[in-house]
Amino acid sequence: GVAEETATRAMELMEARQTEAPSQDTPPDKLRIMRSGAYYFGQSVSMSREEALQNSKADLINKIVTRVVTQASQGFTEDDEAYRSYYNQTTQTASRLELRGLDYLVEQRRDDSFEVTSFISKADFERSLQKETERQTGLFRSARRIEMEQGLNQAIPWYYSAYLNTFFFPDLL
């Protein structure tokens, strides 16, 4: 009957959640992730599981480090018949970060939408930053080596890439 169908559906959802929970001994639940202060997290809800997952990851990364650029322009024109003015503002955001230890919880809601919580422990995040620092340092060293061996013109793309990466790094290198 209805009770058996409800129990079966509940078991299916619990099994699905268990297979998608982090592979730790005691996986954290959503409330612990959000309240403990030991995690960075992002969330999203969508009818598409994949869209919810991607948006929750983007939300997480945007909460950690985002570069915002705003451009504004204004002007006016005047002729015998009219005075016209305009104002235009464009805001762009960009975020780029490589995270190791990222995990997520997926819950299917009553309306069949998916709620995804992507998270990373602050300890894993610090390890990711350390790896990224090592990678950036190696990139600068490679640029210097190329400059010494092949000249500045060959090294400029390497320097430029390393320079651009620093805009998305939350700590000083």
Tab-separated table of N, CA and C in Angstrom:
chain	number	residue	atom	x	y	z
A	1	GLY	N	0.798	-1.165	0.000
A	1	GLY	CA	0.000	0.000	0.000
A	1	GLY	C	0.869	1.270	0.000
A	2	VAL	N	0.255	2.339	0.412
A	2	VAL	CA	0.902	3.651	0.429
A	2	VAL	C	2.063	3.671	1.421
A	3	ALA	N	1.887	3.056	2.571
A	3	ALA	CA	2.944	3.036	3.581
A	3	ALA	C	4.168	2.286	3.065
A	4	GLU	N	3.954	1.172	2.367
A	4	GLU	CA	5.076	0.422	1.826
A	4	GLU	C	5.806	1.214	0.744
A	5	GLU	N	5.052	1.892	-0.123
A	5	GLU	CA	5.661	2.716	-1.161
A	5	GLU	C	6.471	3.855	-0.553
A	6	THR	N	5.930	4.486	0.482
A	6	THR	CA	6.627	5.574	1.163
A	6	THR	C	7.909	5.070	1.810
A	7	ALA	N	7.825	3.917	2.464
A	7	ALA	CA	9.007	3.341	3.112
A	7	ALA	C	10.052	2.962	2.068
A	8	THR	N	9.613	2.383	0.955
A	8	THR	CA	10.539	2.012	-0.115
A	8	THR	C	11.215	3.249	-0.688
A	9	ARG	N	10.436	4.298	-0.941
A	9	ARG	CA	10.995	5.560	-1.486
A	9	ARG	C	11.992	6.167	-0.501
A	10	ALA	N	11.675	6.142	0.799
A	10	ALA	CA	12.578	6.680	1.817
A	10	ALA	C	13.888	5.900	1.840
A	11	MET	N	13.801	4.573	1.719
A	11	MET	CA	15.011	3.755	1.703
A	11	MET	C	15.847	4.052	0.462
A	12	GLU	N	15.202	4.221	-0.692
A	12	GLU	CA	15.929	4.554	-1.917
A	12	GLU	C	16.663	5.874	-1.772
A	13	LEU	N	15.981	6.858	-1.210
A	13	LEU	CA	16.611	8.167	-1.025
A	13	LEU	C	17.772	8.089	-0.049
A	14	MET	N	17.602	7.321	1.032
A	14	MET	CA	18.687	7.180	2.004
A	14	MET	C	19.881	6.478	1.374
A	15	GLU	N	19.633	5.437	0.581
A	15	GLU	CA	20.719	4.734	-0.087
A	15	GLU	C	21.415	5.646	-1.082
A	16	ALA	N	20.657	6.433	-1.831
A	16	ALA	CA	21.257	7.370	-2.789
A	16	ALA	C	22.117	8.382	-2.059
A	17	ARG	N	21.636	8.878	-0.941
A	17	ARG	CA	22.408	9.862	-0.184
A	17	ARG	C	23.675	9.231	0.381
A	18	GLN	N	23.587	7.984	0.836
A	18	GLN	CA	24.771	7.330	1.383
A	18	GLN	C	25.833	7.135	0.321
A	19	THR	N	25.436	6.824	-0.905
A	19	THR	CA	26.431	6.615	-1.949
A	19	THR	C	27.045	7.933	-2.387
A	20	GLU	N	26.367	9.059	-2.108
A	20	GLU	CA	26.891	10.339	-2.537
A	20	GLU	C	27.531	11.116	-1.395
A	21	ALA	N	27.491	10.583	-0.209
A	21	ALA	CA	28.106	11.252	0.930
A	21	ALA	C	29.621	11.133	0.824
A	22	PRO	N	30.350	12.018	1.516
A	22	PRO	CA	31.803	11.966	1.468
A	22	PRO	C	32.326	10.615	1.938
A	23	SER	N	33.478	10.239	1.451
A	23	SER	CA	34.044	8.936	1.763
A	23	SER	C	34.901	8.977	3.027
A	24	GLN	N	34.413	9.632	4.054
A	24	GLN	CA	35.109	9.694	5.331
A	24	GLN	C	34.462	8.670	6.260
A	25	ASP	N	35.095	8.354	7.384
A	25	ASP	CA	34.536	7.384	8.316
A	25	ASP	C	33.164	7.824	8.811
A	26	THR	N	33.069	9.055	9.264
A	26	THR	CA	31.796	9.620	9.678
A	26	THR	C	31.523	10.853	8.832
A	27	PRO	N	30.755	10.683	7.777
A	27	PRO	CA	30.524	11.823	6.901
A	27	PRO	C	29.785	12.937	7.632
A	28	PRO	N	30.181	14.174	7.379
A	28	PRO	CA	29.491	15.281	8.024
A	28	PRO	C	28.104	15.464	7.423
A	29	ASP	N	27.171	15.862	8.244
A	29	ASP	CA	25.858	16.162	7.694
A	29	ASP	C	25.798	17.655	7.368
A	30	LYS	N	24.758	18.041	6.660
A	30	LYS	CA	24.648	19.406	6.149
A	30	LYS	C	24.682	20.436	7.276
A	31	LEU	N	23.967	20.196	8.352
A	31	LEU	CA	23.949	21.169	9.449
A	31	LEU	C	25.315	21.322	10.092
A	32	ARG	N	26.028	20.218	10.284
A	32	ARG	CA	27.373	20.309	10.862
A	32	ARG	C	28.310	21.086	9.940
A	33	ILE	N	28.187	20.844	8.642
A	33	ILE	CA	29.013	21.577	7.678
A	33	ILE	C	28.743	23.071	7.788
A	34	MET	N	27.472	23.444	7.855
A	34	MET	CA	27.090	24.850	7.844
A	34	MET	C	27.369	25.558	9.169
A	35	ARG	N	27.266	24.854	10.280
A	35	ARG	CA	27.346	25.510	11.592
A	35	ARG	C	28.685	25.395	12.296
A	36	SER	N	29.509	24.424	11.937
A	36	SER	CA	30.709	24.142	12.726
A	36	SER	C	31.810	25.187	12.558
A	37	GLY	N	31.831	25.855	11.418
A	37	GLY	CA	32.928	26.774	11.146
A	37	GLY	C	34.185	26.067	10.656
A	38	ALA	N	34.109	24.751	10.504
A	38	ALA	CA	35.273	23.973	10.061
A	38	ALA	C	35.280	23.750	8.555
A	39	TYR	N	34.263	24.247	7.867
A	39	TYR	CA	34.128	24.011	6.432
A	39	TYR	C	33.807	25.312	5.692
A	40	TYR	N	34.241	25.352	4.436
A	40	TYR	CA	33.706	26.306	3.483
A	40	TYR	C	32.669	25.523	2.685
A	41	PHE	N	31.532	26.149	2.362
A	41	PHE	CA	30.506	25.410	1.631
A	41	PHE	C	29.762	26.316	0.661
A	42	GLY	N	29.173	25.689	-0.325
A	42	GLY	CA	28.309	26.364	-1.278
A	42	GLY	C	27.082	25.510	-1.503
A	43	GLN	N	25.979	26.151	-1.879
A	43	GLN	CA	24.739	25.407	-2.045
A	43	GLN	C	24.018	25.830	-3.313
A	44	SER	N	23.186	24.928	-3.801
A	44	SER	CA	22.361	25.226	-4.968
A	44	SER	C	21.194	24.249	-5.010
A	45	VAL	N	20.102	24.723	-5.601
A	45	VAL	CA	18.919	23.886	-5.822
A	45	VAL	C	18.554	24.006	-7.287
A	46	SER	N	18.259	22.872	-7.897
A	46	SER	CA	17.846	22.870	-9.300
A	46	SER	C	17.063	21.594	-9.578
A	47	MET	N	16.266	21.631	-10.606
A	47	MET	CA	15.571	20.416	-11.031
A	47	MET	C	16.558	19.430	-11.659
A	48	SER	N	17.679	19.936	-12.134
A	48	SER	CA	18.715	19.089	-12.710
A	48	SER	C	19.791	18.836	-11.656
A	49	ARG	N	20.083	17.560	-11.413
A	49	ARG	CA	21.106	17.206	-10.430
A	49	ARG	C	22.458	17.790	-10.823
A	50	GLU	N	22.822	17.658	-12.095
A	50	GLU	CA	24.124	18.139	-12.563
A	50	GLU	C	24.227	19.660	-12.440
A	51	GLU	N	23.165	20.359	-12.778
A	51	GLU	CA	23.170	21.828	-12.660
A	51	GLU	C	23.298	22.255	-11.203
A	52	ALA	N	22.598	21.585	-10.315
A	52	ALA	CA	22.700	21.904	-8.889
A	52	ALA	C	24.121	21.660	-8.389
A	53	LEU	N	24.741	20.575	-8.839
A	53	LEU	CA	26.105	20.257	-8.429
A	53	LEU	C	27.081	21.328	-8.919
A	54	GLN	N	27.003	21.676	-10.194
A	54	GLN	CA	27.906	22.692	-10.745
A	54	GLN	C	27.696	24.051	-10.079
A	55	ASN	N	26.443	24.424	-9.861
A	55	ASN	CA	26.171	25.720	-9.241
A	55	ASN	C	26.611	25.771	-7.781
A	56	SER	N	26.523	24.642	-7.078
A	56	SER	CA	26.978	24.634	-5.682
A	56	SER	C	28.501	24.764	-5.611
A	57	LYS	N	29.203	24.152	-6.566
A	57	LYS	CA	30.660	24.300	-6.615
A	57	LYS	C	31.038	25.745	-6.931
A	58	ALA	N	30.324	26.343	-7.884
A	58	ALA	CA	30.590	27.743	-8.224
A	58	ALA	C	30.311	28.651	-7.030
A	59	ASP	N	29.241	28.373	-6.295
A	59	ASP	CA	28.914	29.167	-5.104
A	59	ASP	C	30.020	29.054	-4.064
A	60	LEU	N	30.520	27.847	-3.856
A	60	LEU	CA	31.619	27.633	-2.905
A	60	LEU	C	32.856	28.427	-3.302
A	61	ILE	N	33.271	28.306	-4.539
A	61	ILE	CA	34.486	28.990	-4.987
A	61	ILE	C	34.309	30.498	-4.944
A	62	ASN	N	33.123	30.982	-5.323
A	62	ASN	CA	32.878	32.425	-5.264
A	62	ASN	C	32.900	32.961	-3.840
A	63	LYS	N	32.535	32.138	-2.878
A	63	LYS	CA	32.591	32.576	-1.484
A	63	LYS	C	34.034	32.668	-0.987
A	64	ILE	N	34.923	31.895	-1.594
A	64	ILE	CA	36.314	31.876	-1.147
A	64	ILE	C	37.112	33.004	-1.778
A	65	VAL	N	37.061	33.116	-3.094
A	65	VAL	CA	37.826	34.170	-3.769
A	65	VAL	C	37.137	34.527	-5.080
A	66	THR	N	36.847	35.797	-5.235
A	66	THR	CA	36.223	36.303	-6.449
A	66	THR	C	36.864	37.626	-6.807
A	67	ARG	N	37.105	37.814	-8.052
A	67	ARG	CA	37.642	39.073	-8.563
A	67	ARG	C	36.481	39.805	-9.231
A	68	VAL	N	36.239	41.044	-8.841
A	68	VAL	CA	35.143	41.828	-9.382
A	68	VAL	C	35.717	43.029	-10.123
A	69	VAL	N	35.257	43.231	-11.333
A	69	VAL	CA	35.685	44.368	-12.150
A	69	VAL	C	34.435	45.117	-12.580
A	70	THR	N	34.433	46.416	-12.358
A	70	THR	CA	33.305	47.242	-12.763
A	70	THR	C	33.799	48.351	-13.668
A	71	GLN	N	33.111	48.538	-14.771
A	71	GLN	CA	33.418	49.626	-15.692
A	71	GLN	C	32.170	50.478	-15.834
A	72	ALA	N	32.361	51.776	-15.839
A	72	ALA	CA	31.234	52.679	-16.027
A	72	ALA	C	31.614	53.723	-17.058
A	73	SER	N	30.637	54.112	-17.841
A	73	SER	CA	30.861	55.189	-18.795
A	73	SER	C	29.604	56.040	-18.861
A	74	GLN	N	29.817	57.295	-19.133
A	74	GLN	CA	28.679	58.191	-19.289
A	74	GLN	C	29.040	59.252	-20.308
A	75	GLY	N	28.055	59.837	-20.841
A	75	GLY	CA	28.294	60.865	-21.837
A	75	GLY	C	27.013	61.574	-22.202
A	76	PHE	N	27.119	62.447	-23.134
A	76	PHE	CA	25.934	63.174	-23.575
A	76	PHE	C	26.134	63.614	-25.015
A	77	THR	N	25.017	63.877	-25.653
A	77	THR	CA	25.014	64.482	-26.980
A	77	THR	C	23.994	65.612	-26.966
A	78	GLU	N	24.268	66.595	-27.759
A	78	GLU	CA	23.357	67.730	-27.797
A	78	GLU	C	23.293	68.236	-29.231
A	79	ASP	N	22.108	68.512	-29.667
A	79	ASP	CA	21.926	69.156	-30.962
A	79	ASP	C	20.843	70.224	-30.804
A	80	ASP	N	20.399	70.774	-31.875
A	80	ASP	CA	19.419	71.850	-31.798
A	80	ASP	C	18.087	71.409	-31.203
A	81	GLU	N	17.782	70.131	-31.324
A	81	GLU	CA	16.475	69.655	-30.897
A	81	GLU	C	16.460	69.027	-29.510
A	82	ALA	N	17.560	68.421	-29.077
A	82	ALA	CA	17.499	67.680	-27.811
A	82	ALA	C	18.875	67.533	-27.163
A	83	TYR	N	18.797	67.294	-25.890
A	83	TYR	CA	19.973	66.961	-25.090
A	83	TYR	C	19.776	65.526	-24.636
A	84	ARG	N	20.747	64.672	-24.892
A	84	ARG	CA	20.644	63.267	-24.508
A	84	ARG	C	21.853	62.895	-23.659
A	85	SER	N	21.584	62.164	-22.608
A	85	SER	CA	22.694	61.666	-21.794
A	85	SER	C	22.527	60.162	-21.620
A	86	TYR	N	23.632	59.514	-21.342
A	86	TYR	CA	23.570	58.071	-21.129
A	86	TYR	C	24.552	57.693	-20.027
A	87	TYR	N	24.265	56.566	-19.403
A	87	TYR	CA	25.137	55.998	-18.383
A	87	TYR	C	25.119	54.486	-18.582
A	88	ASN	N	26.273	53.878	-18.585
A	88	ASN	CA	26.389	52.442	-18.779
A	88	ASN	C	27.356	51.891	-17.736
A	89	GLN	N	26.954	50.824	-17.063
A	89	GLN	CA	27.831	50.183	-16.085
A	89	GLN	C	27.827	48.685	-16.337
A	90	THR	N	29.011	48.096	-16.365
A	90	THR	CA	29.167	46.664	-16.562
A	90	THR	C	29.981	46.105	-15.401
A	91	THR	N	29.471	45.057	-14.797
A	91	THR	CA	30.186	44.398	-13.706
A	91	THR	C	30.447	42.959	-14.117
A	92	GLN	N	31.696	42.531	-13.964
A	92	GLN	CA	32.074	41.162	-14.261
A	92	GLN	C	32.696	40.549	-13.014
A	93	THR	N	32.374	39.300	-12.770
A	93	THR	CA	33.031	38.582	-11.686
A	93	THR	C	33.725	37.365	-12.282
A	94	ALA	N	34.832	37.016	-11.684
A	94	ALA	CA	35.579	35.839	-12.127
A	94	ALA	C	36.192	35.173	-10.907
A	95	SER	N	36.241	33.877	-10.942
A	95	SER	CA	36.841	33.137	-9.845
A	95	SER	C	37.513	31.909	-10.423
A	96	ARG	N	38.696	31.627	-9.908
A	96	ARG	CA	39.423	30.446	-10.378
A	96	ARG	C	40.248	29.920	-9.209
A	97	LEU	N	40.010	28.690	-8.866
A	97	LEU	CA	40.731	28.105	-7.750
A	97	LEU	C	40.684	26.590	-7.900
A	98	GLU	N	41.802	25.949	-7.633
A	98	GLU	CA	41.850	24.494	-7.664
A	98	GLU	C	41.732	23.998	-6.233
A	99	LEU	N	40.739	23.161	-5.980
A	99	LEU	CA	40.499	22.658	-4.634
A	99	LEU	C	40.690	21.152	-4.596
A	100	ARG	N	41.451	20.702	-3.618
A	100	ARG	CA	41.626	19.272	-3.379
A	100	ARG	C	40.884	18.926	-2.097
A	101	GLY	N	40.134	17.838	-2.116
A	101	GLY	CA	39.361	17.447	-0.948
A	101	GLY	C	37.931	17.959	-0.997
A	102	LEU	N	37.513	18.463	-2.144
A	102	LEU	CA	36.142	18.948	-2.305
A	102	LEU	C	35.191	17.757	-2.297
A	103	ASP	N	34.092	17.900	-1.605
A	103	ASP	CA	33.100	16.841	-1.546
A	103	ASP	C	31.720	17.473	-1.602
A	104	TYR	N	30.688	16.660	-1.654
A	104	TYR	CA	29.355	17.217	-1.737
A	104	TYR	C	28.316	16.239	-1.208
A	105	LEU	N	27.197	16.794	-0.798
A	105	LEU	CA	26.026	16.026	-0.389
A	105	LEU	C	24.900	16.375	-1.347
A	106	VAL	N	24.178	15.372	-1.807
A	106	VAL	CA	23.055	15.588	-2.705
A	106	VAL	C	21.794	15.088	-2.009
A	107	GLU	N	20.782	15.945	-1.977
A	107	GLU	CA	19.490	15.553	-1.420
A	107	GLU	C	18.428	15.794	-2.472
A	108	GLN	N	17.588	14.800	-2.695
A	108	GLN	CA	16.450	15.016	-3.579
A	108	GLN	C	15.283	15.449	-2.709
A	109	ARG	N	14.694	16.569	-3.091
A	109	ARG	CA	13.619	17.163	-2.299
A	109	ARG	C	12.262	16.618	-2.721
A	110	ARG	N	11.250	16.964	-1.953
A	110	ARG	CA	9.891	16.468	-2.222
A	110	ARG	C	9.383	16.857	-3.601
A	111	ASP	N	9.808	18.017	-4.082
A	111	ASP	CA	9.350	18.469	-5.403
A	111	ASP	C	10.213	17.895	-6.533
A	112	ASP	N	11.053	16.899	-6.214
A	112	ASP	CA	11.951	16.223	-7.146
A	112	ASP	C	13.120	17.084	-7.609
A	113	SER	N	13.287	18.255	-7.010
A	113	SER	CA	14.482	19.050	-7.297
A	113	SER	C	15.628	18.487	-6.457
A	114	PHE	N	16.833	18.943	-6.783
A	114	PHE	CA	18.016	18.474	-6.067
A	114	PHE	C	18.639	19.642	-5.322
A	115	GLU	N	18.970	19.414	-4.067
A	115	GLU	CA	19.710	20.396	-3.275
A	115	GLU	C	21.099	19.819	-3.049
A	116	VAL	N	22.114	20.570	-3.484
A	116	VAL	CA	23.486	20.095	-3.365
A	116	VAL	C	24.258	21.046	-2.463
A	117	THR	N	24.995	20.488	-1.542
A	117	THR	CA	25.910	21.242	-0.695
A	117	THR	C	27.323	20.765	-1.019
A	118	SER	N	28.109	21.628	-1.665
A	118	SER	CA	29.520	21.330	-1.925
A	118	SER	C	30.320	21.884	-0.757
A	119	PHE	N	31.331	21.165	-0.316
A	119	PHE	CA	32.080	21.631	0.843
A	119	PHE	C	33.512	21.143	0.816
A	120	ILE	N	34.335	21.853	1.549
A	120	ILE	CA	35.723	21.472	1.753
A	120	ILE	C	36.082	21.875	3.178
A	121	SER	N	36.774	20.997	3.870
A	121	SER	CA	37.191	21.356	5.229
A	121	SER	C	38.244	22.453	5.140
A	122	LYS	N	38.315	23.267	6.149
A	122	LYS	CA	39.306	24.341	6.138
A	122	LYS	C	40.722	23.771	6.132
A	123	ALA	N	40.915	22.596	6.736
A	123	ALA	CA	42.233	21.951	6.715
A	123	ALA	C	42.592	21.519	5.288
A	124	ASP	N	41.632	20.925	4.564
A	124	ASP	CA	41.883	20.553	3.159
A	124	ASP	C	42.110	21.790	2.308
A	125	PHE	N	41.378	22.849	2.597
A	125	PHE	CA	41.555	24.096	1.849
A	125	PHE	C	42.967	24.647	2.043
A	126	GLU	N	43.459	24.615	3.275
A	126	GLU	CA	44.823	25.088	3.536
A	126	GLU	C	45.854	24.236	2.791
A	127	ARG	N	45.616	22.923	2.738
A	127	ARG	CA	46.514	22.047	1.962
A	127	ARG	C	46.456	22.403	0.472
A	128	SER	N	45.262	22.713	-0.029
A	128	SER	CA	45.116	23.135	-1.426
A	128	SER	C	45.882	24.419	-1.685
A	129	LEU	N	45.804	25.365	-0.746
A	129	LEU	CA	46.535	26.623	-0.897
A	129	LEU	C	48.039	26.378	-0.906
A	130	GLN	N	48.499	25.468	-0.072
A	130	GLN	CA	49.923	25.143	-0.032
A	130	GLN	C	50.375	24.557	-1.373
A	131	LYS	N	49.585	23.650	-1.925
A	131	LYS	CA	49.911	23.069	-3.235
A	131	LYS	C	49.917	24.150	-4.313
A	132	GLU	N	48.943	25.056	-4.262
A	132	GLU	CA	48.869	26.124	-5.256
A	132	GLU	C	50.052	27.080	-5.111
A	133	THR	N	50.460	27.356	-3.882
A	133	THR	CA	51.638	28.197	-3.651
A	133	THR	C	52.877	27.543	-4.267
A	134	GLU	N	53.021	26.240	-4.062
A	134	GLU	CA	54.148	25.512	-4.649
A	134	GLU	C	54.102	25.570	-6.176
A	135	ARG	N	52.911	25.420	-6.740
A	135	ARG	CA	52.756	25.474	-8.187
A	135	ARG	C	53.109	26.863	-8.728
A	136	GLN	N	52.639	27.903	-8.053
A	136	GLN	CA	52.937	29.273	-8.491
A	136	GLN	C	54.428	29.579	-8.373
A	137	THR	N	55.028	29.134	-7.297
A	137	THR	CA	56.466	29.336	-7.116
A	137	THR	C	57.239	28.639	-8.229
A	138	GLY	N	56.819	27.420	-8.578
A	138	GLY	CA	57.450	26.695	-9.684
A	138	GLY	C	57.267	27.412	-11.010
A	139	LEU	N	56.109	28.024	-11.209
A	139	LEU	CA	55.856	28.769	-12.440
A	139	LEU	C	56.773	29.985	-12.540
A	140	PHE	N	56.951	30.707	-11.432
A	140	PHE	CA	57.874	31.843	-11.422
A	140	PHE	C	59.319	31.383	-11.669
A	141	ARG	N	59.710	30.272	-11.056
A	141	ARG	CA	61.069	29.750	-11.273
A	141	ARG	C	61.283	29.354	-12.731
A	142	SER	N	60.271	28.727	-13.324
A	142	SER	CA	60.369	28.354	-14.741
A	142	SER	C	60.509	29.591	-15.619
A	143	ALA	N	59.742	30.626	-15.292
A	143	ALA	CA	59.827	31.869	-16.070
A	143	ALA	C	61.234	32.457	-15.970
A	144	ARG	N	61.794	32.462	-14.774
A	144	ARG	CA	63.160	32.993	-14.595
A	144	ARG	C	64.181	32.160	-15.369
A	145	ARG	N	64.033	30.819	-15.309
A	145	ARG	CA	64.950	29.938	-16.033
A	145	ARG	C	64.856	30.181	-17.538
A	146	ILE	N	63.648	30.281	-18.044
A	146	ILE	CA	63.458	30.532	-19.480
A	146	ILE	C	64.042	31.885	-19.862
A	147	GLU	N	63.860	32.871	-19.009
A	147	GLU	CA	64.436	34.191	-19.291
A	147	GLU	C	65.952	34.116	-19.397
A	148	MET	N	66.576	33.393	-18.486
A	148	MET	CA	68.039	33.280	-18.491
A	148	MET	C	68.534	32.487	-19.702
A	149	GLU	N	67.796	31.430	-20.080
A	149	GLU	CA	68.238	30.558	-21.164
A	149	GLU	C	67.827	31.051	-22.549
A	150	GLN	N	66.640	31.631	-22.666
A	150	GLN	CA	66.106	31.956	-23.992
A	150	GLN	C	65.798	33.435	-24.191
A	151	GLY	N	65.860	34.202	-23.119
A	151	GLY	CA	65.591	35.629	-23.241
A	151	GLY	C	64.214	36.016	-22.721
A	152	LEU	N	64.068	37.294	-22.496
A	152	LEU	CA	62.843	37.831	-21.897
A	152	LEU	C	61.612	37.583	-22.773
A	153	ASN	N	61.752	37.736	-24.079
A	153	ASN	CA	60.587	37.554	-24.956
A	153	ASN	C	59.955	36.169	-24.803
A	154	GLN	N	60.763	35.148	-24.601
A	154	GLN	CA	60.241	33.793	-24.420
A	154	GLN	C	59.632	33.607	-23.027
A	155	ALA	N	60.111	34.377	-22.059
A	155	ALA	CA	59.640	34.213	-20.676
A	155	ALA	C	58.384	35.021	-20.371
A	156	ILE	N	58.098	36.045	-21.164
A	156	ILE	CA	56.955	36.920	-20.872
A	156	ILE	C	55.642	36.150	-20.725
A	157	PRO	N	55.301	35.191	-21.600
A	157	PRO	CA	54.042	34.451	-21.393
A	157	PRO	C	53.994	33.714	-20.050
A	158	TRP	N	55.128	33.207	-19.615
A	158	TRP	CA	55.191	32.512	-18.319
A	158	TRP	C	54.976	33.496	-17.169
A	159	TYR	N	55.651	34.617	-17.232
A	159	TYR	CA	55.462	35.648	-16.206
A	159	TYR	C	54.011	36.132	-16.188
A	160	TYR	N	53.462	36.346	-17.358
A	160	TYR	CA	52.101	36.853	-17.464
A	160	TYR	C	51.105	35.864	-16.858
A	161	SER	N	51.275	34.594	-17.172
A	161	SER	CA	50.392	33.566	-16.619
A	161	SER	C	50.484	33.530	-15.094
A	162	ALA	N	51.694	33.585	-14.576
A	162	ALA	CA	51.877	33.576	-13.116
A	162	ALA	C	51.259	34.821	-12.495
A	163	TYR	N	51.432	35.956	-13.144
A	163	TYR	CA	50.857	37.213	-12.653
A	163	TYR	C	49.331	37.138	-12.613
A	164	LEU	N	48.714	36.656	-13.685
A	164	LEU	CA	47.258	36.553	-13.721
A	164	LEU	C	46.730	35.599	-12.653
A	165	ASN	N	47.442	34.522	-12.417
A	165	ASN	CA	47.005	33.568	-11.390
A	165	ASN	C	46.929	34.205	-10.013
A	166	THR	N	47.777	35.178	-9.738
A	166	THR	CA	47.786	35.789	-8.408
A	166	THR	C	46.502	36.562	-8.121
A	167	PHE	N	45.778	36.987	-9.151
A	167	PHE	CA	44.528	37.711	-8.929
A	167	PHE	C	43.458	36.830	-8.329
A	168	PHE	N	43.610	35.512	-8.471
A	168	PHE	CA	42.610	34.584	-7.975
A	168	PHE	C	43.086	33.806	-6.754
A	169	PHE	N	44.147	34.264	-6.162
A	169	PHE	CA	44.716	33.568	-5.019
A	169	PHE	C	44.340	34.325	-3.759
A	170	PRO	N	43.717	33.689	-2.786
A	170	PRO	CA	43.229	34.424	-1.623
A	170	PRO	C	44.305	34.907	-0.652
A	171	ASP	N	45.514	34.355	-0.729
A	171	ASP	CA	46.596	34.776	0.162
A	171	ASP	C	47.735	35.349	-0.663
A	172	LEU	N	48.600	36.096	-0.008
A	172	LEU	CA	49.772	36.608	-0.687
A	172	LEU	C	50.750	35.483	-0.955
A	173	LEU	N	51.381	35.516	-2.113
A	173	LEU	CA	52.372	34.477	-2.442
A	173	LEU	C	53.722	34.897	-1.945
